[in-house]
Short mmCIF file of C-alpha atoms and ligand atoms in Angstrom, two decimals:
data_model
loop_
_atom_site.label_atom_id
_atom_site.label_comp_id
_atom_site.label_asym_id
_atom_site.label_seq_id
_atom_site.Cartn_x
_atom_site.Cartn_y
_atom_site.Cartn_z
CA MET R 516 23.71 9.01 -19.56
CA PRO R 517 21.89 11.18 -17.56
CA SER R 518 23.00 12.02 -13.63
CA PRO R 519 21.19 10.20 -11.06
CA SER R 520 18.30 12.05 -9.72
CA PRO R 521 19.22 13.14 -5.47
CA ILE R 522 17.45 11.87 -3.69
CA LYS R 523 14.13 13.90 -2.19
CA PRO R 524 15.29 14.35 1.33
CA SER R 525 12.64 13.92 3.48
CA PRO R 526 10.90 17.22 5.26
CA VAL R 527 10.51 14.96 8.79
CA LYS R 528 12.30 15.13 11.02
CA LEU R 529 13.80 11.69 12.95
CA TYR R 530 14.72 11.34 16.27
CA ASP R 531 16.16 7.82 16.45
CA PHE R 532 16.06 5.58 19.37
CA HIS R 533 15.56 2.30 17.92
CA PRO R 534 16.50 -0.44 19.69
CA PRO R 535 20.06 -2.44 19.01
CA VAL R 536 19.90 -5.72 16.83
CA GLU R 537 21.75 -7.02 20.08
CA ASP R 538 18.38 -6.52 22.41
CA PHE R 539 16.10 -8.49 19.59
CA ARG R 540 18.63 -10.87 19.57
CA SER R 541 18.73 -11.66 23.57
CA ALA R 542 14.74 -10.97 23.68
CA VAL R 543 13.61 -13.54 21.51
CA LEU R 544 16.55 -15.74 23.02
CA ARG R 545 14.63 -14.88 26.85
CA GLY R 546 11.79 -15.40 25.05
CA LEU R 547 12.04 -18.68 23.32
CA SER R 548 13.92 -20.00 26.48
CA LEU R 549 10.42 -19.46 28.26
CA PRO R 550 7.79 -22.59 29.05
CA GLN R 551 5.01 -20.57 28.08
CA LYS R 552 7.49 -19.18 24.23
CA MET R 553 6.35 -15.67 23.60
CA LEU R 554 7.87 -12.48 21.71
CA SER R 555 6.92 -8.94 22.83
CA PRO R 556 4.25 -7.80 20.16
CA GLN R 557 6.17 -4.72 18.76
CA PHE R 558 8.35 -7.04 17.58
CA LEU R 559 5.69 -8.43 15.33
CA TYR R 560 6.20 -4.53 13.37
CA ASP R 561 9.17 -4.43 10.51
CA LYS R 562 7.99 -2.90 7.31
CA ARG R 563 6.27 -5.93 6.50
CA GLY R 564 4.26 -6.63 9.55
CA SER R 565 2.74 -2.40 9.46
CA GLU R 566 2.24 -3.50 6.22
CA LEU R 567 0.13 -6.44 7.24
CA PHE R 568 -1.42 -4.38 9.82
CA ASP R 569 -2.80 -2.11 7.80
CA ALA R 570 -4.55 -4.86 5.21
CA ILE R 571 -5.98 -5.80 8.99
CA CYS R 572 -7.58 -2.15 9.30
CA GLN R 573 -9.95 -2.82 6.36
CA LEU R 574 -10.67 -6.40 6.85
CA PRO R 575 -14.41 -6.74 7.36
CA GLU R 576 -14.02 -8.30 10.86
CA TYR R 577 -11.89 -6.50 12.09
CA TYR R 578 -14.31 -3.88 13.61
CA LEU R 579 -11.54 -1.93 15.54
CA THR R 580 -10.41 0.42 13.46
CA ARG R 581 -13.37 1.32 11.45
CA THR R 582 -15.33 1.97 15.09
CA GLU R 583 -12.41 3.80 16.39
CA MET R 584 -12.30 6.01 13.49
CA ASP R 585 -16.95 6.72 13.63
CA ILE R 586 -15.90 7.48 17.21
CA LEU R 587 -13.61 10.22 16.46
CA ARG R 588 -15.77 11.46 13.72
CA ALA R 589 -18.34 12.01 15.58
CA ASN R 590 -17.18 13.38 18.28
CA ALA R 591 -13.85 15.52 16.59
CA LYS R 592 -15.37 19.06 17.93
CA ASP R 593 -15.33 17.88 21.71
CA ILE R 594 -12.07 16.33 21.16
CA ALA R 595 -10.50 19.09 19.39
CA ALA R 596 -11.53 21.41 22.30
CA ALA R 597 -9.47 19.09 24.81
CA LEU R 598 -6.52 19.33 22.90
CA GLY R 599 -6.36 22.66 22.48
CA ASP R 600 -3.06 23.64 21.31
CA ARG R 601 -0.64 21.52 23.02
CA SER R 602 1.25 19.49 21.02
CA LEU R 603 0.60 15.94 20.12
CA VAL R 604 2.35 12.96 20.85
CA GLU R 605 0.96 9.70 19.54
CA LEU R 606 2.38 7.04 21.40
CA GLY R 607 2.54 3.69 17.97
CA SER R 608 1.21 6.32 15.46
CA GLY R 609 1.68 3.33 12.81
CA SER R 610 0.24 4.82 9.76
CA SER R 611 -1.06 8.29 12.08
CA GLN R 612 -5.19 7.70 9.86
CA LYS R 613 -6.25 8.01 12.82
CA ILE R 614 -4.52 11.27 13.93
CA ARG R 615 -5.78 12.97 10.79
CA ILE R 616 -9.94 13.21 12.01
CA LEU R 617 -8.18 15.02 14.96
CA LEU R 618 -6.34 17.14 13.22
CA ASP R 619 -8.86 18.20 10.48
CA ALA R 620 -11.47 19.96 13.89
CA ALA R 621 -8.02 20.77 15.47
CA PRO R 622 -6.19 23.51 13.41
CA GLN R 623 -4.65 25.27 16.01
CA VAL R 624 -2.29 22.19 17.17
CA ALA R 625 1.09 23.09 15.02
CA THR R 626 3.41 20.36 16.18
CA TYR R 627 2.51 16.48 16.37
CA VAL R 628 4.77 13.83 17.69
CA GLY R 629 4.51 9.93 15.98
CA VAL R 630 7.10 7.81 18.48
CA ASP R 631 6.77 4.34 16.33
CA ILE R 632 8.82 1.09 16.93
CA SER R 633 8.50 0.82 13.14
CA ARG R 634 10.73 3.61 11.54
CA GLN R 635 10.72 3.92 7.92
CA HIS R 636 6.33 3.33 7.82
CA LEU R 637 6.39 6.14 10.56
CA GLN R 638 8.69 7.96 8.77
CA GLU R 639 6.76 7.95 5.43
CA ALA R 640 3.50 8.59 7.46
CA CYS R 641 4.47 11.60 9.46
CA ALA R 642 6.12 12.95 6.09
CA ALA R 643 2.23 12.49 3.87
CA LEU R 644 1.02 14.21 6.94
CA MET R 645 3.02 16.82 6.38
CA ALA R 646 2.14 17.17 2.97
CA ASP R 647 -1.21 17.50 3.69
CA PHE R 648 -1.37 20.06 6.82
CA ASP R 649 -0.12 22.94 6.32
CA GLY R 650 1.75 24.90 8.64
CA LEU R 651 1.87 20.92 10.76
CA ASP R 652 5.86 20.15 12.26
CA ALA R 653 5.16 16.36 12.18
CA ILE R 654 8.61 14.91 13.82
CA ALA R 655 8.95 10.78 13.54
CA VAL R 656 10.34 9.70 17.20
CA CYS R 657 11.23 5.84 16.36
CA ALA R 658 11.27 4.55 19.96
CA ASP R 659 10.11 1.77 22.48
CA TYR R 660 6.91 3.93 23.59
CA THR R 661 7.11 0.50 26.81
CA GLN R 662 10.61 2.81 27.69
CA PRO R 663 10.50 6.29 29.28
CA LEU R 664 10.33 8.08 26.63
CA PRO R 665 14.15 10.62 26.07
CA ILE R 666 11.18 14.21 25.91
CA GLU R 667 15.47 15.72 27.21
CA SER R 668 16.87 14.59 23.38
CA ILE R 669 13.59 15.94 21.57
CA PRO R 670 13.39 20.46 21.57
CA GLU R 671 10.39 20.25 20.55
CA LEU R 672 8.61 18.10 23.38
CA ARG R 673 10.78 19.43 26.08
CA ASN R 674 9.15 22.53 28.57
CA ARG R 675 6.15 22.26 26.07
CA PRO R 676 2.96 21.67 26.72
CA THR R 677 1.23 17.93 25.38
CA ILE R 678 -1.00 15.16 25.60
CA GLY R 679 -0.74 11.93 24.16
CA PHE R 680 -2.90 10.32 22.12
CA PHE R 681 -2.13 5.87 22.63
CA PRO R 682 -5.46 4.61 19.91
CA GLY R 683 -5.83 0.89 18.86
CA SER R 684 -6.60 -0.18 22.04
CA SER R 685 -2.52 -1.07 21.99
CA ILE R 686 -3.04 -0.97 25.70
CA GLY R 687 -4.20 -4.46 25.92
CA ASN R 688 -1.94 -5.56 25.02
CA LEU R 689 0.50 -5.17 28.00
CA GLU R 690 -0.98 -7.06 31.20
CA PRO R 691 -3.07 -4.98 33.19
CA ALA R 692 -0.34 -4.17 35.89
CA GLU R 693 1.93 -3.40 33.25
CA ALA R 694 -0.47 -0.69 31.61
CA ILE R 695 -0.63 1.28 34.50
CA ALA R 696 3.30 1.15 34.67
CA PHE R 697 3.13 2.38 31.26
CA LEU R 698 0.13 4.98 32.56
CA LYS R 699 2.34 5.92 34.97
CA THR R 700 5.30 6.38 32.37
CA VAL R 701 3.71 8.56 29.90
CA ALA R 702 1.89 10.78 32.13
CA VAL R 703 5.30 12.86 31.75
CA LEU R 704 2.79 13.60 28.73
CA GLY R 705 -0.08 15.55 30.63
CA ASP R 706 -3.58 14.31 29.71
CA LEU R 707 -4.52 11.24 27.15
CA ILE R 708 -6.82 10.06 25.31
CA VAL R 709 -6.65 6.26 24.83
CA GLY R 710 -8.89 4.12 22.63
CA VAL R 711 -9.81 0.92 25.25
CA ASP R 712 -11.45 -2.03 23.02
CA LEU R 713 -14.73 -3.39 25.07
CA LYS R 714 -15.31 -6.53 26.61
CA LYS R 715 -17.95 -8.58 24.18
CA SER R 716 -18.53 -11.61 22.56
CA PRO R 717 -16.06 -14.04 21.27
CA ILE R 718 -18.30 -14.30 18.74
CA ILE R 719 -17.32 -10.53 17.17
CA LEU R 720 -13.98 -10.99 19.72
CA GLU R 721 -12.41 -14.90 17.39
CA PRO R 722 -12.65 -13.40 13.61
CA ALA R 723 -11.10 -10.06 14.30
CA TYR R 724 -8.23 -11.72 15.28
CA ASP R 725 -8.38 -14.31 13.01
CA ASP R 726 -9.60 -13.72 9.89
CA THR R 727 -10.83 -15.28 6.87
CA GLN R 728 -8.59 -13.69 4.63
CA GLY R 729 -5.21 -15.61 6.65
CA ILE R 730 -4.47 -12.06 6.87
CA SER R 731 -3.80 -11.92 10.87
CA ALA R 732 -2.13 -15.79 10.11
CA ALA R 733 0.43 -14.11 7.67
CA PHE R 734 1.28 -10.82 10.06
CA ALA R 735 1.71 -12.88 13.44
CA LEU R 736 4.24 -15.14 10.93
CA ASN R 737 6.34 -12.68 9.63
CA VAL R 738 7.44 -11.98 13.18
CA LEU R 739 9.37 -15.81 12.21
CA VAL R 740 10.42 -14.45 8.94
CA ARG R 741 11.98 -10.93 10.32
CA ILE R 742 13.44 -13.56 12.88
CA ASN R 743 15.38 -15.63 10.20
CA ARG R 744 15.87 -12.55 8.36
CA GLU R 745 17.77 -10.36 11.43
CA LEU R 746 18.55 -13.20 13.52
CA GLY R 747 19.76 -16.01 11.01
CA ALA R 748 17.03 -18.60 12.66
CA ASN R 749 16.04 -21.27 10.37
CA PHE R 750 11.95 -21.56 11.42
CA ASP R 751 10.35 -23.37 8.77
CA LEU R 752 6.62 -21.67 8.16
CA SER R 753 5.10 -24.57 6.17
CA GLN R 754 6.07 -26.91 10.20
CA PHE R 755 3.94 -24.06 12.70
CA GLU R 756 0.03 -22.21 12.10
CA TYR R 757 -1.63 -19.53 13.78
CA ARG R 758 -3.82 -19.04 16.26
CA ALA R 759 -6.18 -16.92 18.40
CA HIS R 760 -8.49 -17.65 21.18
CA TYR R 761 -10.17 -15.54 23.58
CA ASN R 762 -9.35 -16.26 27.46
CA GLU R 763 -12.88 -15.50 28.93
CA ALA R 764 -11.73 -15.40 31.68
CA LYS R 765 -8.68 -13.71 31.94
CA GLY R 766 -10.56 -11.02 29.39
CA ARG R 767 -8.07 -11.19 26.72
CA ILE R 768 -7.58 -12.83 22.89
CA GLU R 769 -3.89 -14.43 22.90
CA MET R 770 -2.50 -14.93 20.07
CA ALA R 771 -0.29 -17.58 19.43
CA ILE R 772 2.00 -19.95 16.85
CA ALA R 773 1.68 -23.55 17.34
CA SER R 774 4.41 -25.96 15.67
CA LEU R 775 2.73 -28.70 13.72
CA CYS R 776 4.61 -31.17 14.97
CA ASP R 777 8.27 -32.22 17.08
CA GLN R 778 11.01 -29.87 15.74
CA THR R 779 13.81 -27.80 16.06
CA VAL R 780 14.92 -24.63 15.60
CA HIS R 781 18.57 -23.01 15.35
CA LEU R 782 19.18 -19.56 16.15
CA GLY R 783 22.52 -19.09 15.88
CA ASP R 784 24.04 -21.24 18.31
CA THR R 785 20.76 -22.50 20.48
CA GLU R 786 18.51 -24.70 19.44
CA ILE R 787 15.10 -24.33 20.14
CA GLY R 788 12.68 -27.27 20.78
CA PHE R 789 9.15 -27.31 19.73
CA LYS R 790 6.33 -30.20 20.75
CA ALA R 791 3.82 -31.01 18.11
CA GLY R 792 1.08 -28.32 19.23
CA GLU R 793 3.48 -25.98 21.63
CA THR R 794 2.68 -22.95 21.13
CA LEU R 795 4.75 -19.52 20.78
CA ARG R 796 2.34 -16.70 22.29
CA THR R 797 2.44 -13.33 19.63
CA GLU R 798 0.26 -11.07 21.47
CA CYS R 799 -2.21 -11.34 24.54
CA SER R 800 -5.06 -8.06 23.41
CA TYR R 801 -7.13 -7.57 26.66
CA LYS R 802 -10.18 -6.43 26.29
CA TYR R 803 -11.81 -4.14 29.37
CA THR R 804 -15.55 -2.31 30.62
CA VAL R 805 -15.42 1.45 30.77
CA ASP R 806 -15.33 0.37 34.60
CA GLU R 807 -12.71 -1.84 34.86
CA PHE R 808 -10.40 0.73 32.78
CA GLN R 809 -10.92 3.56 34.28
CA LEU R 810 -10.26 1.94 37.82
CA LEU R 811 -6.94 0.65 35.37
CA ALA R 812 -6.32 4.35 34.96
CA MET R 813 -6.97 5.78 39.01
CA GLU R 814 -4.74 3.28 40.01
CA ALA R 815 -1.87 4.62 37.42
CA GLY R 816 -2.83 8.82 38.88
CA PHE R 817 -5.38 9.87 36.37
CA GLN R 818 -8.78 11.38 37.15
CA PRO R 819 -11.27 10.20 33.83
CA VAL R 820 -12.71 12.93 32.28
CA GLN R 821 -14.73 11.54 29.77
CA VAL R 822 -15.70 8.64 27.73
CA TRP R 823 -16.56 8.11 24.29
CA ILE R 824 -18.23 5.28 22.85
CA ASP R 825 -19.88 4.01 19.52
CA ARG R 826 -23.84 3.19 19.40
CA HIS R 827 -23.19 -0.99 19.01
CA GLN R 828 -20.53 -0.79 22.24
CA LEU R 829 -17.99 -2.49 20.30
CA PHE R 830 -15.43 0.01 21.58
CA SER R 831 -14.05 2.90 23.78
CA LEU R 832 -11.95 6.13 24.12
CA HIS R 833 -10.92 7.88 27.06
CA HIS R 834 -9.97 11.17 28.50
CA LEU R 835 -7.68 11.22 31.41
CA LYS R 836 -6.27 13.99 33.56
CA GLN R 837 -3.61 13.45 35.68
CA MET R 838 -4.79 14.10 39.32
C1 SAM G 821 -2.30 -1.99 16.70
S1 SAM G 821 -1.06 -1.26 15.95
C2 SAM G 821 -1.66 0.19 16.49
C3 SAM G 821 -1.43 1.53 15.15
C4 SAM G 821 -2.40 2.98 14.65
N1 SAM G 821 -2.03 3.51 16.38
C5 SAM G 821 -3.85 2.18 15.09
O1 SAM G 821 -4.83 3.42 15.61
O2 SAM G 821 -4.13 1.34 14.26
C6 SAM G 821 0.51 -0.88 17.04
C7 SAM G 821 1.40 0.11 16.35
O3 SAM G 821 2.58 0.77 17.69
C8 SAM G 821 3.67 0.17 17.13
N2 SAM G 821 4.31 -0.22 18.14
C9 SAM G 821 3.67 -1.54 18.85
N3 SAM G 821 5.18 -1.85 20.02
C10 SAM G 821 5.69 -0.60 20.10
C11 SAM G 821 6.32 -0.56 21.29
N4 SAM G 821 6.43 -1.12 22.35
N5 SAM G 821 6.34 0.96 21.05
C12 SAM G 821 6.26 1.83 20.05
N6 SAM G 821 6.23 1.60 19.23
C13 SAM G 821 5.45 0.19 19.37
C14 SAM G 821 3.50 -0.29 16.10
O4 SAM G 821 4.26 -0.59 14.82
C15 SAM G 821 2.09 0.52 15.41
O5 SAM G 821 2.43 1.06 14.22
#
């Protein structure tokens, strides 16, 4: 019998600060006990969730990814100049596709650090970067980016000049006050390049978060599959449906899973009641005008230096400097 081929070691160095499953359990129990049931969007991203998010990025309705990539391509030279030769730290790096545009334009960047909660997806993305960019050191940091980045435990970042990249409008997942606190926390990285989705008509916004193929719905409902698998719950997915609505007064898309009937779900020993029509909020996505976001950044101690926008004024990319 042929001997099994050895598992190829990943060339990517991984620093793993993934929170333990007990933290997931307590966060879910806490979120499900609130008057408006809610979960942190980070829980959407297990391996399957990351794959579904990648599929969302390809949807015709999801203008965000292709527009931000267009902005990056159109301004790659300017952005590359802003990066200099600092180590590039991407927060919520996902499949690390957008960074490729910047790395092409900035061969002087020698170190890339991807920070993401979805461990396997992160490692695969960093390995693909190492394979495709000669001389690039791509380091994977599996961590919750809303918590202070443990820079002291990452030798490649300690005492090194860095710049943060936070694309994908992920900042919109945070409440404005949380976004300010987050920016203050990541100020440790120095300058930031942040992708922010702009306010626009619900006619464009709502389909972007609730597509005709049902991928956005599958992405949201996958969190129930994950809770069933990892925490031993018994959500019956056929008794829930996905909804996305633009709340114009708050300037945010609200994404939720609605219960189709009165029902009780078990999570370990805990019983969770749902009334028919009651929702479990999975995510919000705040939209900003350029002025609104610049004010928010200034409240966090940043000086807006430059903003790049596409010609249809759908999306913005901000370069922020420490004041
Ligand atoms: C909206 S996707 C954006 C992905 C990619 N940056 C892009 O622009 O297409 C959000 C990414 O952030 C990660 N993420 C979400 N919440 C996180 C958290 N609290 N800490 C670390 N990563 C998180 C997800 O796993 C996912 O890869």
